[in-house]
JSON list of C-alpha atoms in Angstrom, two decimals:
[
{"chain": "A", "resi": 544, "resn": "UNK", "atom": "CA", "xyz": [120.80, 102.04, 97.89]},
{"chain": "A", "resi": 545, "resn": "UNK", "atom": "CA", "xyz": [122.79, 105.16, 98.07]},
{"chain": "A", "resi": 546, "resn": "UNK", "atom": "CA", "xyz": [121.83, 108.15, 100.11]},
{"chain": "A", "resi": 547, "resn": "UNK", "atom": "CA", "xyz": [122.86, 111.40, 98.80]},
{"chain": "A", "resi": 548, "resn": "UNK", "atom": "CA", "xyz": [125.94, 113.35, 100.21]},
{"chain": "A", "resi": 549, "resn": "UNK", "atom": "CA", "xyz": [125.11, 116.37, 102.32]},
{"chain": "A", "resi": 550, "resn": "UNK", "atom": "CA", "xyz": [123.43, 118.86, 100.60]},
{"chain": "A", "resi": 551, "resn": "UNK", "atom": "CA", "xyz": [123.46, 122.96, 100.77]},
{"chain": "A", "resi": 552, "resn": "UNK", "atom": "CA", "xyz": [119.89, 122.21, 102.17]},
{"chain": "A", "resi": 553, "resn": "UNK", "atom": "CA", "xyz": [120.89, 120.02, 105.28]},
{"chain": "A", "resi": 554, "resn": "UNK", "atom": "CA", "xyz": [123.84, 122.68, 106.02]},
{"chain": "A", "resi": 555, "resn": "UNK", "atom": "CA", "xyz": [121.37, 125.72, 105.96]},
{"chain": "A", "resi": 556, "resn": "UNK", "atom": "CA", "xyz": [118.74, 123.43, 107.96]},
{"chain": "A", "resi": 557, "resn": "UNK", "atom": "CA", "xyz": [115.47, 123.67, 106.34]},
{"chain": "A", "resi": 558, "resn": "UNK", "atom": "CA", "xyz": [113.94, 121.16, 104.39]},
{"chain": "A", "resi": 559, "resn": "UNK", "atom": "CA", "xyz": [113.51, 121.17, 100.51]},
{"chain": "A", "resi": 560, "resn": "UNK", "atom": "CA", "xyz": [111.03, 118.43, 99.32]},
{"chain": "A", "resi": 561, "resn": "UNK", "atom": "CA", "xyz": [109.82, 120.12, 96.37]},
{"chain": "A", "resi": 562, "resn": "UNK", "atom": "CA", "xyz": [110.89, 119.60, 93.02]},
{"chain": "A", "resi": 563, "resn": "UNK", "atom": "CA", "xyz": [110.77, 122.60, 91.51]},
{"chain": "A", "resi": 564, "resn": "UNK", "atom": "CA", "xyz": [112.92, 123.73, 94.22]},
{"chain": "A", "resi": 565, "resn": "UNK", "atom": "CA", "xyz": [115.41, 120.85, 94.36]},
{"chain": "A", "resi": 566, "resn": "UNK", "atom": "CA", "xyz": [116.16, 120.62, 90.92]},
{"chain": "A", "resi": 567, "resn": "UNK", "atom": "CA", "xyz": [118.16, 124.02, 91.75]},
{"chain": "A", "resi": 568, "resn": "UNK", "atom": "CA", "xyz": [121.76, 123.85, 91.80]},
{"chain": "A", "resi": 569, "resn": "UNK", "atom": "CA", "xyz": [121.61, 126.05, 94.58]},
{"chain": "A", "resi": 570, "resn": "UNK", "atom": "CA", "xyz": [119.91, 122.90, 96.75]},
{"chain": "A", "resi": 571, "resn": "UNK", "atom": "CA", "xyz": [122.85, 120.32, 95.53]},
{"chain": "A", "resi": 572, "resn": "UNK", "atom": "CA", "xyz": [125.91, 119.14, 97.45]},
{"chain": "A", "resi": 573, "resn": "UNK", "atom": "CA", "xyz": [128.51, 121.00, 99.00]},
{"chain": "A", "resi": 574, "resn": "UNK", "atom": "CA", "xyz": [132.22, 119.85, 99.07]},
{"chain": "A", "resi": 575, "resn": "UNK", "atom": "CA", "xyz": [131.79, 117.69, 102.18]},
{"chain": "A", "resi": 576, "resn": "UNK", "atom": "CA", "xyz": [128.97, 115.79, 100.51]},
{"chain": "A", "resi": 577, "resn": "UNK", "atom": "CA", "xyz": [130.85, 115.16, 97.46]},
{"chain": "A", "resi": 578, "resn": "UNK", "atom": "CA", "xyz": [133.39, 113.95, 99.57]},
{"chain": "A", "resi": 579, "resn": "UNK", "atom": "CA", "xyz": [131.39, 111.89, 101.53]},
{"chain": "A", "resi": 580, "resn": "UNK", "atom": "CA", "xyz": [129.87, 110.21, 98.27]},
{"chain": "A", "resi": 581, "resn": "UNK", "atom": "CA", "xyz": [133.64, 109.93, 96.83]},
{"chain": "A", "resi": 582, "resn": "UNK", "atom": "CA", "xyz": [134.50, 108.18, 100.34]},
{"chain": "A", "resi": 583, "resn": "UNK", "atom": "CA", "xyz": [131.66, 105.57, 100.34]},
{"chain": "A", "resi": 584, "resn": "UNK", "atom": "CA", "xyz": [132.04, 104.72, 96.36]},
{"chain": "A", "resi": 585, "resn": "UNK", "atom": "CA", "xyz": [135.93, 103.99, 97.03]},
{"chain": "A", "resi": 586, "resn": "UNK", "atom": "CA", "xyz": [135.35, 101.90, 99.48]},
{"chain": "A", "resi": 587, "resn": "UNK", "atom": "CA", "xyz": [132.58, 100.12, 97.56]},
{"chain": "A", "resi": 588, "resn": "UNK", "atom": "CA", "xyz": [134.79, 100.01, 94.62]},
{"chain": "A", "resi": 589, "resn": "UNK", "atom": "CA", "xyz": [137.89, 97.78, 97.33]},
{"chain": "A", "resi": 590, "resn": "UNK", "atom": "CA", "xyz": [134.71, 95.58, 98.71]},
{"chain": "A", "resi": 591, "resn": "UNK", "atom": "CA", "xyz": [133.67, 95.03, 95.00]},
{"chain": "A", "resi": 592, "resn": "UNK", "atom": "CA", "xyz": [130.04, 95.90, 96.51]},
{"chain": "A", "resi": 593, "resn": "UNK", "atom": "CA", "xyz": [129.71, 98.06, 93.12]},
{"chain": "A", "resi": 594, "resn": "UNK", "atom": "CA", "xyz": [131.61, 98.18, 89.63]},
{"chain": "A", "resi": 595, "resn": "UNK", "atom": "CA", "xyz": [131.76, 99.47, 86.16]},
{"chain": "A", "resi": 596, "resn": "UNK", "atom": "CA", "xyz": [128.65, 97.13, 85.23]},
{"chain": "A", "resi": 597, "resn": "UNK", "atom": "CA", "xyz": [126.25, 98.78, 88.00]},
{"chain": "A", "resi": 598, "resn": "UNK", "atom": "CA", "xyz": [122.85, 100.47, 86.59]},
{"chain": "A", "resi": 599, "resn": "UNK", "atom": "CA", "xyz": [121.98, 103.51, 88.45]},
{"chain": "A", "resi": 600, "resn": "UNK", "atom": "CA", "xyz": [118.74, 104.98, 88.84]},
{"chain": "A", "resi": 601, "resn": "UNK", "atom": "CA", "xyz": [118.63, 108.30, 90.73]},
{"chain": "A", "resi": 602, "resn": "UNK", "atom": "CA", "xyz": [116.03, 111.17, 92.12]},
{"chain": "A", "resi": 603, "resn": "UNK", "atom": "CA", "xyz": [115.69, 113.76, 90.04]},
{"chain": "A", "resi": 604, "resn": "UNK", "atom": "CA", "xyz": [116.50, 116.27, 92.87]},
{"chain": "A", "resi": 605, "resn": "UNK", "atom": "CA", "xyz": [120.25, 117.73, 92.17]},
{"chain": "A", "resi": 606, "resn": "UNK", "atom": "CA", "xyz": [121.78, 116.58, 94.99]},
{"chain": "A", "resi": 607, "resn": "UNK", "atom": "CA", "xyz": [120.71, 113.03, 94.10]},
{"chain": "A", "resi": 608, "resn": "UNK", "atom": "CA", "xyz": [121.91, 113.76, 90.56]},
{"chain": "A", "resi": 609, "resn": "UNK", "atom": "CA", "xyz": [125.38, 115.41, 91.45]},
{"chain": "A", "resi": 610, "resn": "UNK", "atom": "CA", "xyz": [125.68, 112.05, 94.09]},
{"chain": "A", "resi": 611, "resn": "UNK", "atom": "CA", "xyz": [125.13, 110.25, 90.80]},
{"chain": "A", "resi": 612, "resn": "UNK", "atom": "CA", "xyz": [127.55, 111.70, 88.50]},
{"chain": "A", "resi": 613, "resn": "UNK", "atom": "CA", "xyz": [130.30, 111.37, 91.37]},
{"chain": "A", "resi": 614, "resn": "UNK", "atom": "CA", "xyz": [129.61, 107.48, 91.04]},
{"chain": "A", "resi": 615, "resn": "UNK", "atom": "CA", "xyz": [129.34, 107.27, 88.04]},
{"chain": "A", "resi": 616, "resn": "UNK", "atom": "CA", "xyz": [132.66, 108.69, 86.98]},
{"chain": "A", "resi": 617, "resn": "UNK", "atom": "CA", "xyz": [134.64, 106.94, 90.05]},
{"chain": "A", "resi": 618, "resn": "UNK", "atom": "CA", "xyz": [133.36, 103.76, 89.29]},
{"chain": "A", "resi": 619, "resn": "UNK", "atom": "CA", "xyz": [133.89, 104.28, 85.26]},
{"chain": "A", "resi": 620, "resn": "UNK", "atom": "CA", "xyz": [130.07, 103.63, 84.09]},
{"chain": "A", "resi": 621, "resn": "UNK", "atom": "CA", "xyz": [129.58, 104.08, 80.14]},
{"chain": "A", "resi": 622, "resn": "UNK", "atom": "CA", "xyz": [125.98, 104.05, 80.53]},
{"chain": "A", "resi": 623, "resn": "UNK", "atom": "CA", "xyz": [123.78, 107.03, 80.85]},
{"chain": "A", "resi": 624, "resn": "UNK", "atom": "CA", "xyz": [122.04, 107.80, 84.40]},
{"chain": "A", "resi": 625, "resn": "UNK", "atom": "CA", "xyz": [118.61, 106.60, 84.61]},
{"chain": "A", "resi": 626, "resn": "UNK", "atom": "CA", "xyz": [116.31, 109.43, 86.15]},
{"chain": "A", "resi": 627, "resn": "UNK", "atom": "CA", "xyz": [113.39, 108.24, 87.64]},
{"chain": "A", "resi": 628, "resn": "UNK", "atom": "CA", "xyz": [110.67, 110.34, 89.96]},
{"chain": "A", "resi": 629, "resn": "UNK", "atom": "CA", "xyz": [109.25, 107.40, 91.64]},
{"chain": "A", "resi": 630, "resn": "UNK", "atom": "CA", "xyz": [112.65, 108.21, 93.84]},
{"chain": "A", "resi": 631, "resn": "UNK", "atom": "CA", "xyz": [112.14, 111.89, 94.71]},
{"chain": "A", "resi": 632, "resn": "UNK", "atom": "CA", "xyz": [111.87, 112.92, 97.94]},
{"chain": "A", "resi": 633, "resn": "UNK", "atom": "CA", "xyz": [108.93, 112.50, 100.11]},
{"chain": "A", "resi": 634, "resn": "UNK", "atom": "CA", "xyz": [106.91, 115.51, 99.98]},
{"chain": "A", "resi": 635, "resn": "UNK", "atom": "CA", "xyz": [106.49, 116.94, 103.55]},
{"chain": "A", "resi": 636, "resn": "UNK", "atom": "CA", "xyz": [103.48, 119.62, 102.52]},
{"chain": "A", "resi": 637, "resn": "UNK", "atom": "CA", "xyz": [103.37, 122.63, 104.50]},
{"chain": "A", "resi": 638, "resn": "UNK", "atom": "CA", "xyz": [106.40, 122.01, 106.34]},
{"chain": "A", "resi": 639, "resn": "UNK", "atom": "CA", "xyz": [108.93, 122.48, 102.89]},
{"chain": "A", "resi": 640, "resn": "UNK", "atom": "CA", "xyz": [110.81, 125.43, 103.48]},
{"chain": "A", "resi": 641, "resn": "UNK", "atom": "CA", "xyz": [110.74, 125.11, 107.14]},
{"chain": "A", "resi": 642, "resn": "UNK", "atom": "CA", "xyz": [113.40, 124.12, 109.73]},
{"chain": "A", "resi": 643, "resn": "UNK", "atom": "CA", "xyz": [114.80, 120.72, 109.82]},
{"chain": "A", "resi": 644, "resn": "UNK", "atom": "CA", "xyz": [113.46, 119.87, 113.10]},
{"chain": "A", "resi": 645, "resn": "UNK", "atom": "CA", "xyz": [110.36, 119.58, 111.76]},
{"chain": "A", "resi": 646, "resn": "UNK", "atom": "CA", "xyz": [110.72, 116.27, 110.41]},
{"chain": "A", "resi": 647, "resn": "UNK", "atom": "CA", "xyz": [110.36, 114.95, 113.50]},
{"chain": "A", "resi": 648, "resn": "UNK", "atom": "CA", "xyz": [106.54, 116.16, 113.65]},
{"chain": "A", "resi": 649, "resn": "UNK", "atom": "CA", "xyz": [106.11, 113.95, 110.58]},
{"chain": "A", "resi": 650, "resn": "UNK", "atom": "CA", "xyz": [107.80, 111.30, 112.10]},
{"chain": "A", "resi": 651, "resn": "UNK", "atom": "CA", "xyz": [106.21, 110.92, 114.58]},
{"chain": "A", "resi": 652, "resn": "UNK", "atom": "CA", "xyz": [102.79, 110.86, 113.05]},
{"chain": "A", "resi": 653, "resn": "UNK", "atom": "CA", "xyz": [104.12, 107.94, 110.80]},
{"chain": "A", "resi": 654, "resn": "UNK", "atom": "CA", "xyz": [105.27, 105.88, 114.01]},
{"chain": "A", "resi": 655, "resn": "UNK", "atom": "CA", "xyz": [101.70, 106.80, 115.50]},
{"chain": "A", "resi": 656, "resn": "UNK", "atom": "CA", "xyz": [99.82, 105.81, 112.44]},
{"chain": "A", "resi": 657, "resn": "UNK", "atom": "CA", "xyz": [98.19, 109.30, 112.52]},
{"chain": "A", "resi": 658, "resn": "UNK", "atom": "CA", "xyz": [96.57, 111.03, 110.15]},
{"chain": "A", "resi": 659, "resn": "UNK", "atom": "CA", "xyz": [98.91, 113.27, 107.88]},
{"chain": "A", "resi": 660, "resn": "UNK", "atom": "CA", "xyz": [98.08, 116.74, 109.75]},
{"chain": "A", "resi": 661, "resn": "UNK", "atom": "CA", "xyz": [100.86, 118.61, 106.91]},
{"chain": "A", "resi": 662, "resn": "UNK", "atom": "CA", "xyz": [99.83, 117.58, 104.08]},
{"chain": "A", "resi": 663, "resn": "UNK", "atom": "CA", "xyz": [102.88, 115.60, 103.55]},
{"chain": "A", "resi": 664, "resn": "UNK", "atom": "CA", "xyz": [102.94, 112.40, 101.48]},
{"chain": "A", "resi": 665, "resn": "UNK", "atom": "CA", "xyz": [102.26, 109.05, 103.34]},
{"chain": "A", "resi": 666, "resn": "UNK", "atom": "CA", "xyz": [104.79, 106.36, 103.89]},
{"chain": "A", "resi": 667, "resn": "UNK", "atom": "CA", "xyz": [102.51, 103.99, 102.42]},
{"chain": "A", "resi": 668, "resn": "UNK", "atom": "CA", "xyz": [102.42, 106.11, 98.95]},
{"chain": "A", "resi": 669, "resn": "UNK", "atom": "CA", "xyz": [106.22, 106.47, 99.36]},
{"chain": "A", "resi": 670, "resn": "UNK", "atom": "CA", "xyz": [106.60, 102.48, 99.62]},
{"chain": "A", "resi": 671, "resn": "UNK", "atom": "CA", "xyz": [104.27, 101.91, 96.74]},
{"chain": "A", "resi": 672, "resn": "UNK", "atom": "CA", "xyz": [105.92, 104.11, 94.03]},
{"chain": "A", "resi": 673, "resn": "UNK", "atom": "CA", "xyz": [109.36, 102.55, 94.94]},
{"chain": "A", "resi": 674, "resn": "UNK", "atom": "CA", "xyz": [108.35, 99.54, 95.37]},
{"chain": "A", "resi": 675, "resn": "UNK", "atom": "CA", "xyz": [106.49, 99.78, 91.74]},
{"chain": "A", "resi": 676, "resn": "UNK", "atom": "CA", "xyz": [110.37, 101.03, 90.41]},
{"chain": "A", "resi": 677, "resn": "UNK", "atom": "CA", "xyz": [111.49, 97.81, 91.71]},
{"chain": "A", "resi": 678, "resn": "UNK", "atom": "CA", "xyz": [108.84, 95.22, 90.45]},
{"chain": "A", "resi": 679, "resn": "UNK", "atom": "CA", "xyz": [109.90, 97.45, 86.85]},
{"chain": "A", "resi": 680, "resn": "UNK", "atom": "CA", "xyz": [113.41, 96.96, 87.77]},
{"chain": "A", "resi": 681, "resn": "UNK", "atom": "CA", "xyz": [113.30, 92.92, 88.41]},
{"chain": "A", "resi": 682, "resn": "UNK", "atom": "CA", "xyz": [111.34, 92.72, 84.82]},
{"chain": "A", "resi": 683, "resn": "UNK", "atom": "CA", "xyz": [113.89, 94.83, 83.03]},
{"chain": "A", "resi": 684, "resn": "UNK", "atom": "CA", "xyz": [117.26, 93.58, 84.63]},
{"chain": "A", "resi": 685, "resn": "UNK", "atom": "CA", "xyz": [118.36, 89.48, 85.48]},
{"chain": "A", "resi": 686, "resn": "UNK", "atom": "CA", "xyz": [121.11, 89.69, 87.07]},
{"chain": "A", "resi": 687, "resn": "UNK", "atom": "CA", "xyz": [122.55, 93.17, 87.40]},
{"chain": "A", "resi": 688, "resn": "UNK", "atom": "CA", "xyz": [123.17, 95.41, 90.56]},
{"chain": "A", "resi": 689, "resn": "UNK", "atom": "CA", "xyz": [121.25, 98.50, 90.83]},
{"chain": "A", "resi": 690, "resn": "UNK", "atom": "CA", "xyz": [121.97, 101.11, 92.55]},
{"chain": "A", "resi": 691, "resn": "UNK", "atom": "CA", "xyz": [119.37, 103.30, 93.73]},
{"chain": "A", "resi": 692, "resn": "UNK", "atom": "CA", "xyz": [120.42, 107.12, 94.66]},
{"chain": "A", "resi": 693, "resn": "UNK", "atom": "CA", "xyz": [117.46, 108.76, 96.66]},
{"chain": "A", "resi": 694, "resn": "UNK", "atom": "CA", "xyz": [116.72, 110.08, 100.28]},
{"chain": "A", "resi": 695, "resn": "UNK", "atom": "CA", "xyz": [116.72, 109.28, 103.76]},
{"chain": "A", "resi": 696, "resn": "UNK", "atom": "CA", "xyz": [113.26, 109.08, 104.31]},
{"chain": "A", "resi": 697, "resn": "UNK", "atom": "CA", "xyz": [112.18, 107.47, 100.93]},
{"chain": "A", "resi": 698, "resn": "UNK", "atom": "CA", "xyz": [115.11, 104.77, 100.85]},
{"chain": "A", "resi": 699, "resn": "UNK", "atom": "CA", "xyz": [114.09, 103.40, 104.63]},
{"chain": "A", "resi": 700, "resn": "UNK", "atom": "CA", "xyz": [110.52, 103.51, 103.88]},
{"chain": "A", "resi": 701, "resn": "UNK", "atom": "CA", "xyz": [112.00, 100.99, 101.18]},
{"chain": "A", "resi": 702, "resn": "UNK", "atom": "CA", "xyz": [113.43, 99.18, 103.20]},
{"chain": "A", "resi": 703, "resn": "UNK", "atom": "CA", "xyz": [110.69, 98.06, 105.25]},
{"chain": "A", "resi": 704, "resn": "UNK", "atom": "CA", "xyz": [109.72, 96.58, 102.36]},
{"chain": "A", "resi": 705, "resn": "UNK", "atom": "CA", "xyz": [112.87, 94.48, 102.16]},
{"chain": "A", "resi": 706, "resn": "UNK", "atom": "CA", "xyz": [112.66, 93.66, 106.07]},
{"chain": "A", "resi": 707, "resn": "UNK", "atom": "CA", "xyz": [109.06, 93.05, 106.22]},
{"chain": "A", "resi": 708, "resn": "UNK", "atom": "CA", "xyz": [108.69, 95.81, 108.09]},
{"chain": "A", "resi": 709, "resn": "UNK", "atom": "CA", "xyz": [105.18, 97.82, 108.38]},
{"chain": "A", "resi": 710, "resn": "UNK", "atom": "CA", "xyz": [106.07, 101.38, 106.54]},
{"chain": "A", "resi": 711, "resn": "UNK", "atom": "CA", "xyz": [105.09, 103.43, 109.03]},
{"chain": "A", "resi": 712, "resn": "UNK", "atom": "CA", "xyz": [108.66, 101.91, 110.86]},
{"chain": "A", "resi": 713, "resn": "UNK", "atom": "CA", "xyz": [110.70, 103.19, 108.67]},
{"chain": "A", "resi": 714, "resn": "UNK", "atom": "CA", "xyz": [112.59, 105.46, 111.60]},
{"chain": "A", "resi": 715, "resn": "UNK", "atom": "CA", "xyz": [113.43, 102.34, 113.88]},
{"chain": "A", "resi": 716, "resn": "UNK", "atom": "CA", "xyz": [115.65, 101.06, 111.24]},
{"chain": "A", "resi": 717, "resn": "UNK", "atom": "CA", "xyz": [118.93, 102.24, 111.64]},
{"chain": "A", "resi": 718, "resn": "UNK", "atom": "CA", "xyz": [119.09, 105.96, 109.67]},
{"chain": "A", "resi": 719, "resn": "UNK", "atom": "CA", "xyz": [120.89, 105.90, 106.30]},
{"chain": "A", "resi": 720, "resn": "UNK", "atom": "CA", "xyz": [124.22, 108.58, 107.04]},
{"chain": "A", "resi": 721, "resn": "UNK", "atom": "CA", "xyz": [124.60, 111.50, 104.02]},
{"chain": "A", "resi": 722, "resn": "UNK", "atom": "CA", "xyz": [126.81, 109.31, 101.46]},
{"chain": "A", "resi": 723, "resn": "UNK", "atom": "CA", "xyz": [125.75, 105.73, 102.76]},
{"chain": "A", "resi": 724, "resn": "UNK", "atom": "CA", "xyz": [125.58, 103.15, 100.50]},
{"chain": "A", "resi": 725, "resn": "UNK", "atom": "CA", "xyz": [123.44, 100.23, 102.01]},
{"chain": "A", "resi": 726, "resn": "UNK", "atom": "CA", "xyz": [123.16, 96.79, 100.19]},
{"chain": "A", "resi": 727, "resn": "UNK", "atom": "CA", "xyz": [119.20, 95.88, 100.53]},
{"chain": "A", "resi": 728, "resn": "UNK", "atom": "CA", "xyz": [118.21, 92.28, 99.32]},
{"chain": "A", "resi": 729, "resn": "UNK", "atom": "CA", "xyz": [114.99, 90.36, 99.53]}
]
C-alpha cells in the first residue's frame, strides 16, 4: 500500500474528499510530494519490496494518480495503471472544503462508534469496498505484488482488515506518512 505524496490540498490545509474536486490538477502533488513518492519507490526498488513486474491499482483522485505515474516510470512498469474507485478517498460530507483539523471530529466519532453526525462515509463502508477490490484482486492475480495507491484514512481502515482489527481502529494503527509505502499481508 502506497500513500500518496503531499498534495496542494494538505499544504493549503483543507480537506478535498470529493471527486469532482480531486480529479483537478489543481488538488495533485506539489514538488515535495513527488519527491517524497520518488524517495520511498527508490528505496523500495534497493529492498526489492517492489519491481518492474508490480500491478498497480490507484484512486482516481490526481494526487493518487500523479503518485502513480512517479512509480510507475521509476520502477519501469510496461503495463497500464489500473484505476479503480473502490480506492477513493473517504468522503467526509459536510466537512469537504473545510480545514484539516476537522478530521479529527470524524475521528473521533469512528473511535467512539458514534453515529456519523457529517454525513461522512463510515469506516465500515470504507473497509467493505476495499476489501471487495481485494477478494477481486486474489481471483484475478496468483502470485503477483500489488500495489495499492490510495489515502490515509482509506488504506488504515484496510488495514484493520489485515490486523484483525475492528474498523472503527483504524487511527491507533500507526498513521501512514505522505509517500509511505507499507507492505500489508494476511
Amino acid at each position: 500500500a502506497l500513500r500518496h505524496g503531499e498534495s496542494k490540498a494538505n499544504t493549503a490545509e483543507i480537506i478535498v474528499s470529493n471527486l469532482e474536486d480531486a480529479i483537478n490538477e489543481e488538488y495533485s502533488l506539489t514538488k515535495n510530494g513527488e519527491k517524497q513518492v520518488s524517495t520511498s519507490i527508490e528505496n523500495s526498488k534497493k529492498s526489492k519490496i517492489l519491481d518492474s513486474e508490480v500491478i498497480i491499482y490507484c484512486s482516481p483522485f490526481s494526487r493518487c494518480k500523479r503518485t502513480a505515474e512517479i512509480t510507475k516510470e521509476l520502477l519501469g512498469i510496461k503495463i497500464e495503471i489500473n484505476i479503480d474507485e473502490r480506492l477513493r478517498e473517504r468522503w467526509f460530507g459536510s466537512l469537504d472544503k473545510s480545514g484539516t483539523n476537522n478530521y479529527q471530529k470524524v475521528w473521533s466519532n469512528d473511535s467512539n462508534n458514534r453515529q456519523q453526525e457529517y454525513n461522512e462515509e463510515s469506516v465500515e463502508n470504507v473497509k467493505s469496498r476495499v476489501v471487495s477490490l481485494i477478494d477481486d484482486l486474489e481471483k484475478i492475480y496468483q502470485q503477483k505484488k500489488i500495489l495499492l495507491v490510495s489515502h490515509g484514512d482509506v488504506l488504515q481502515i484496510l488495514e484493520t482488515q489485515f490486523k484483525n482489527k475492528s474498523s472503527n481502529m483504524h487511527r491507533s494503527i500507526k498513521s501512514l506518512e505522505r509517500g509511505e509505502l507499507r507492505e500489508l499481508n494476511n
